[in-house]
Short mmCIF file of N, CA and C in Angstrom, two decimals:
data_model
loop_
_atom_site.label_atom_id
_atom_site.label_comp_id
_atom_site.label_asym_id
_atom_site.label_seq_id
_atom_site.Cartn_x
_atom_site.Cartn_y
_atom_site.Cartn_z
N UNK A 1 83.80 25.11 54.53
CA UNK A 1 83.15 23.84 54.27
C UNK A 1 84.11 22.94 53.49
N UNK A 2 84.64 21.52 54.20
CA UNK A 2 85.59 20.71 53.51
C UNK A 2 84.54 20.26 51.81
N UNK A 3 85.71 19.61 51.64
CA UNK A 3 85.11 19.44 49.71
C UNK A 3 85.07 18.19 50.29
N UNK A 4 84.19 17.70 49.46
CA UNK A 4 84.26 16.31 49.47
C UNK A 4 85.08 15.60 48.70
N UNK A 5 85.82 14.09 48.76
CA UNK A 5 86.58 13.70 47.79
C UNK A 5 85.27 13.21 47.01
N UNK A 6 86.15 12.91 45.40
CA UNK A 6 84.96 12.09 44.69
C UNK A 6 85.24 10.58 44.60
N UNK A 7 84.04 9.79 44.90
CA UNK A 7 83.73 8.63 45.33
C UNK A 7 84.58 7.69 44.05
N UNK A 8 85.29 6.43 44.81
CA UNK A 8 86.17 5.95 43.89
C UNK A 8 85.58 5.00 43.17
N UNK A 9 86.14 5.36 41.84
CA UNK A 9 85.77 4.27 40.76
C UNK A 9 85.75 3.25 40.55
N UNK A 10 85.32 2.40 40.62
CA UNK A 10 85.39 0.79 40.15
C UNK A 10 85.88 0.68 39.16
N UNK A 11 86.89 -0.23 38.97
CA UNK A 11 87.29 -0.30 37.66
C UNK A 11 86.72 -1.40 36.65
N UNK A 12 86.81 -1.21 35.56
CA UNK A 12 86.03 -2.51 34.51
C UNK A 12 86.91 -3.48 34.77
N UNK A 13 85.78 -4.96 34.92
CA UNK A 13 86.35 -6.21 35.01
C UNK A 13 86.96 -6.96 33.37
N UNK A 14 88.26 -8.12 34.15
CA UNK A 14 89.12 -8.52 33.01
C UNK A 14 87.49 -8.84 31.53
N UNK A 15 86.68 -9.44 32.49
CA UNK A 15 85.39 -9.42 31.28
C UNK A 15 84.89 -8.70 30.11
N UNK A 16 84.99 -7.31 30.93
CA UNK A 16 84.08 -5.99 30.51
C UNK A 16 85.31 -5.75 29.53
N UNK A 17 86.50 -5.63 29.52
CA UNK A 17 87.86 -5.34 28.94
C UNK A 17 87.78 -6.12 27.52
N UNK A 18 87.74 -7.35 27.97
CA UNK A 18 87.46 -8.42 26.62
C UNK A 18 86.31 -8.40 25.39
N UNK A 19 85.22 -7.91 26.77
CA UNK A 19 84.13 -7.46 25.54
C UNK A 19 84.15 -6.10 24.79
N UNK A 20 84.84 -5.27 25.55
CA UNK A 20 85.14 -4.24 24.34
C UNK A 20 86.58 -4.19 23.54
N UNK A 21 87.44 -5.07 24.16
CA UNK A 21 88.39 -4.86 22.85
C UNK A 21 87.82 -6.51 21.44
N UNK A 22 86.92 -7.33 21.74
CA UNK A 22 86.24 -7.66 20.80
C UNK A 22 85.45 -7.05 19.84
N UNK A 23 84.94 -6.12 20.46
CA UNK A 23 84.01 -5.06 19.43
C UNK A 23 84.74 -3.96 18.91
N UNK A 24 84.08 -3.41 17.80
CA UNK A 24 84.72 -2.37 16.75
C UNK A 24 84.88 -0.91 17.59
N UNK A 25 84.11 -1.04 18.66
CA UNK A 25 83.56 0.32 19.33
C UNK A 25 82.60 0.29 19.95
N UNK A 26 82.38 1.06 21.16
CA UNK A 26 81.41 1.29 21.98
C UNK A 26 80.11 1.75 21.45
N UNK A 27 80.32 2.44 20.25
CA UNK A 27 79.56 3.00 19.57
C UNK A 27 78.51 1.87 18.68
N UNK A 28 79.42 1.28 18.47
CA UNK A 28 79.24 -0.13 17.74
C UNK A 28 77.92 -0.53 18.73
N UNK A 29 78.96 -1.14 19.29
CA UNK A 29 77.72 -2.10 20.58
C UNK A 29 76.62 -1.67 20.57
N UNK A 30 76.59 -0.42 21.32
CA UNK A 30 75.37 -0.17 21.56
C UNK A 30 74.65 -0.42 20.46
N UNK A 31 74.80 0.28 18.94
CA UNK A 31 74.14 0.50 18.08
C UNK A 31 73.32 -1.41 18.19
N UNK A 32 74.10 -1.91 18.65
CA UNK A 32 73.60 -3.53 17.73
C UNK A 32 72.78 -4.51 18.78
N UNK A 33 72.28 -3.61 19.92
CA UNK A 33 71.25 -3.78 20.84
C UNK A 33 70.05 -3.62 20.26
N UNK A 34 69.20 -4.24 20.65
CA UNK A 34 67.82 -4.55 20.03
C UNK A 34 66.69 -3.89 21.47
N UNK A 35 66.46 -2.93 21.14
CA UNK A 35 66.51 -1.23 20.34
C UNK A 35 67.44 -1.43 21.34
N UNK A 36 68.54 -0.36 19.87
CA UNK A 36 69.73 0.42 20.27
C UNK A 36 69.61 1.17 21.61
N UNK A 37 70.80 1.38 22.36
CA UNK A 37 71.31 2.25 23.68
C UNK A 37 72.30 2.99 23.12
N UNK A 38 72.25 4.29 23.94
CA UNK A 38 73.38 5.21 23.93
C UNK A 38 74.42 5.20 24.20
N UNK A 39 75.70 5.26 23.70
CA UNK A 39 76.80 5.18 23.91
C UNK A 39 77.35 5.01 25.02
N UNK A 40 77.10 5.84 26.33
CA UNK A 40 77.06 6.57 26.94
C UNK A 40 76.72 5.54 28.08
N UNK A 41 75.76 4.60 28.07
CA UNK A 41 75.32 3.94 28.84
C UNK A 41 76.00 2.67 29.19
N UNK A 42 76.52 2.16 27.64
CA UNK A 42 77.68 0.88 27.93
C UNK A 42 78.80 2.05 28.29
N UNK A 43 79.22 3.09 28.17
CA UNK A 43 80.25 3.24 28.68
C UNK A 43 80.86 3.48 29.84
N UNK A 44 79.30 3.55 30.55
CA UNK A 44 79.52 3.33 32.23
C UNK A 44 79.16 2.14 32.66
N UNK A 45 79.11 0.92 32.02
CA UNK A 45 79.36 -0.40 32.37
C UNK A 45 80.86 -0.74 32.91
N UNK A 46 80.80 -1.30 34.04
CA UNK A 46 81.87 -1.84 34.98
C UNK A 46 82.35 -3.45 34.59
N UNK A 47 80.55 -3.71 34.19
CA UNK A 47 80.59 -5.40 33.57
C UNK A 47 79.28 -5.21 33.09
N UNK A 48 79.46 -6.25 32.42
CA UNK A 48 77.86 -6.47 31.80
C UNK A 48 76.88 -6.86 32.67
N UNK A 49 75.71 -5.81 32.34
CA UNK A 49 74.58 -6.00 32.97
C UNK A 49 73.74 -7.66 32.95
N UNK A 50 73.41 -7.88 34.08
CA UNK A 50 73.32 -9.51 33.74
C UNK A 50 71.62 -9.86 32.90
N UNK A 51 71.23 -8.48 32.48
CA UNK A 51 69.98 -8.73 31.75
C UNK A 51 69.93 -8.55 30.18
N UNK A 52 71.33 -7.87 30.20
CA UNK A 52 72.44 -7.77 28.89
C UNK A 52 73.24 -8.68 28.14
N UNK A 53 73.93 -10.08 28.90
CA UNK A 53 74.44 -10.85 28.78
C UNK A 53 74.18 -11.49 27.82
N UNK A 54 72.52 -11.98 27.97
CA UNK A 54 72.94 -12.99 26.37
C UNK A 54 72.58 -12.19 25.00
N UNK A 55 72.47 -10.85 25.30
CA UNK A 55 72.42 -9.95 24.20
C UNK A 55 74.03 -9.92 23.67
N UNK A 56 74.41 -9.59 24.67
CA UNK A 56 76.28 -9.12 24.31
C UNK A 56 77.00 -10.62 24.13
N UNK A 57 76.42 -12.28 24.39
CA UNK A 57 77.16 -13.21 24.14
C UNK A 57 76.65 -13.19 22.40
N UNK A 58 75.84 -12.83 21.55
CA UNK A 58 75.04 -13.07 21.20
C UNK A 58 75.74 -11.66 19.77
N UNK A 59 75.96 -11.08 20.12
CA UNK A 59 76.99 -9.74 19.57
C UNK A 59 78.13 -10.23 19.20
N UNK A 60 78.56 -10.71 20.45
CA UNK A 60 80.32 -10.82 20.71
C UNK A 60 80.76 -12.33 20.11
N UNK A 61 79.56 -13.35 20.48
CA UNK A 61 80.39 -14.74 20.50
C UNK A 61 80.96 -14.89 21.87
N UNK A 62 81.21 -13.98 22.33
CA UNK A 62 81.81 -15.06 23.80
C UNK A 62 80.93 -15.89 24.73
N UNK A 63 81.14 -16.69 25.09
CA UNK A 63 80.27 -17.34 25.70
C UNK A 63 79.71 -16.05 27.06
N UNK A 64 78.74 -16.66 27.72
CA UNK A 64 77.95 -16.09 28.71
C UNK A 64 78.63 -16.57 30.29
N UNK A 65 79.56 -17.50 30.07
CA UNK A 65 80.26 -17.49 31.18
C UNK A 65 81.39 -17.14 31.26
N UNK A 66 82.00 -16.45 30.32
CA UNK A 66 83.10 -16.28 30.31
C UNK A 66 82.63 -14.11 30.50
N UNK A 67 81.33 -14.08 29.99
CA UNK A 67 81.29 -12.37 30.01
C UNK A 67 80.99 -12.23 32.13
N UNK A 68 79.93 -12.75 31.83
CA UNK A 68 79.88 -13.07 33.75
C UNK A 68 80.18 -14.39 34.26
N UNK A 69 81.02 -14.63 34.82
CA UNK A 69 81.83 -15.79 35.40
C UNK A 69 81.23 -16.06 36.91
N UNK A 70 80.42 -14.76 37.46
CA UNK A 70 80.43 -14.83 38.78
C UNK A 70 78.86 -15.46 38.63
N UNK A 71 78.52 -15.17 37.93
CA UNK A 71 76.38 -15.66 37.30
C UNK A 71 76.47 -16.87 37.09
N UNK A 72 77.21 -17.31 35.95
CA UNK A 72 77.22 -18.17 34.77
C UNK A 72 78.10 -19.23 35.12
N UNK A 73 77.91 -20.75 34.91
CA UNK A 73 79.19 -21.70 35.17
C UNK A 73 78.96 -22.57 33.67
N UNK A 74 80.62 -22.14 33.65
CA UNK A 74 80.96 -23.10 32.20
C UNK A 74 80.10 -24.79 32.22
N UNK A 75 80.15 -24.60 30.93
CA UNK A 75 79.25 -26.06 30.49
C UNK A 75 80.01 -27.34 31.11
N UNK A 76 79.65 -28.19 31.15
CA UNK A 76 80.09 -29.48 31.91
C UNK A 76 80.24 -30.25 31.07
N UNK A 77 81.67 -30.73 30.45
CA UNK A 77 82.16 -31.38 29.60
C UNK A 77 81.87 -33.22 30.17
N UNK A 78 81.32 -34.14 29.91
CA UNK A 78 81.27 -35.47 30.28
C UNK A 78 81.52 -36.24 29.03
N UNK A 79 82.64 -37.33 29.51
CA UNK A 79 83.46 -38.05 28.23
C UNK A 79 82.80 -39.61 28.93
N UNK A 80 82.84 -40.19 27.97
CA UNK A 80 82.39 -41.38 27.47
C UNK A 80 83.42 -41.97 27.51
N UNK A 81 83.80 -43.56 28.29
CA UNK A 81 84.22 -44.77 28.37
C UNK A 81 84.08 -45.11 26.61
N UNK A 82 85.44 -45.69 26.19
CA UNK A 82 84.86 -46.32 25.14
C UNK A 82 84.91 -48.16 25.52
N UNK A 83 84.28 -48.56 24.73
CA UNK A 83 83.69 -50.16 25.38
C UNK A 83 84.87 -51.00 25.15
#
């Protein structure tokens, strides 16, 4: 009986990268979820869960479009004529 290979990993997005080298630790994070998650659970995050987001902008400070870029579109800067 052939083995199966094991199914390939996704790797964490430039996002998911940013939000944890912002934080102290994975351990961290989770803890500062409202109720706390297990370690274990952000650590099989690929990206942030998009029901997570403004929890983790909200943690982190990064904005919410910058954690999901593909959800979220940056704010719309509009400048004023001066008279």
């Amino acid at each position: 009986k052939p083995r199966r290979p094991y199914p390939l990993r996704r790797p964490r997005t430039p996002e998911m990268l940013r939000v944890i080298q912002s934080v102290q630790s994975l351990a961290w994070l989770a803890a500062e979820f409202d109720p706390p998650i297990c370690k274990q659970a952000v650590s099989r995050w690929k990206q942030v869960p998009l029901d997570r987001v403004r929890e983790v902008e909200a943690i982190t400070g990064i904005p919410a479009y910058e954690i999901r870029p593909d959800i979220f579109d940056p704010p719309i800067i509009k400048f004023r004529r001066r008279a």
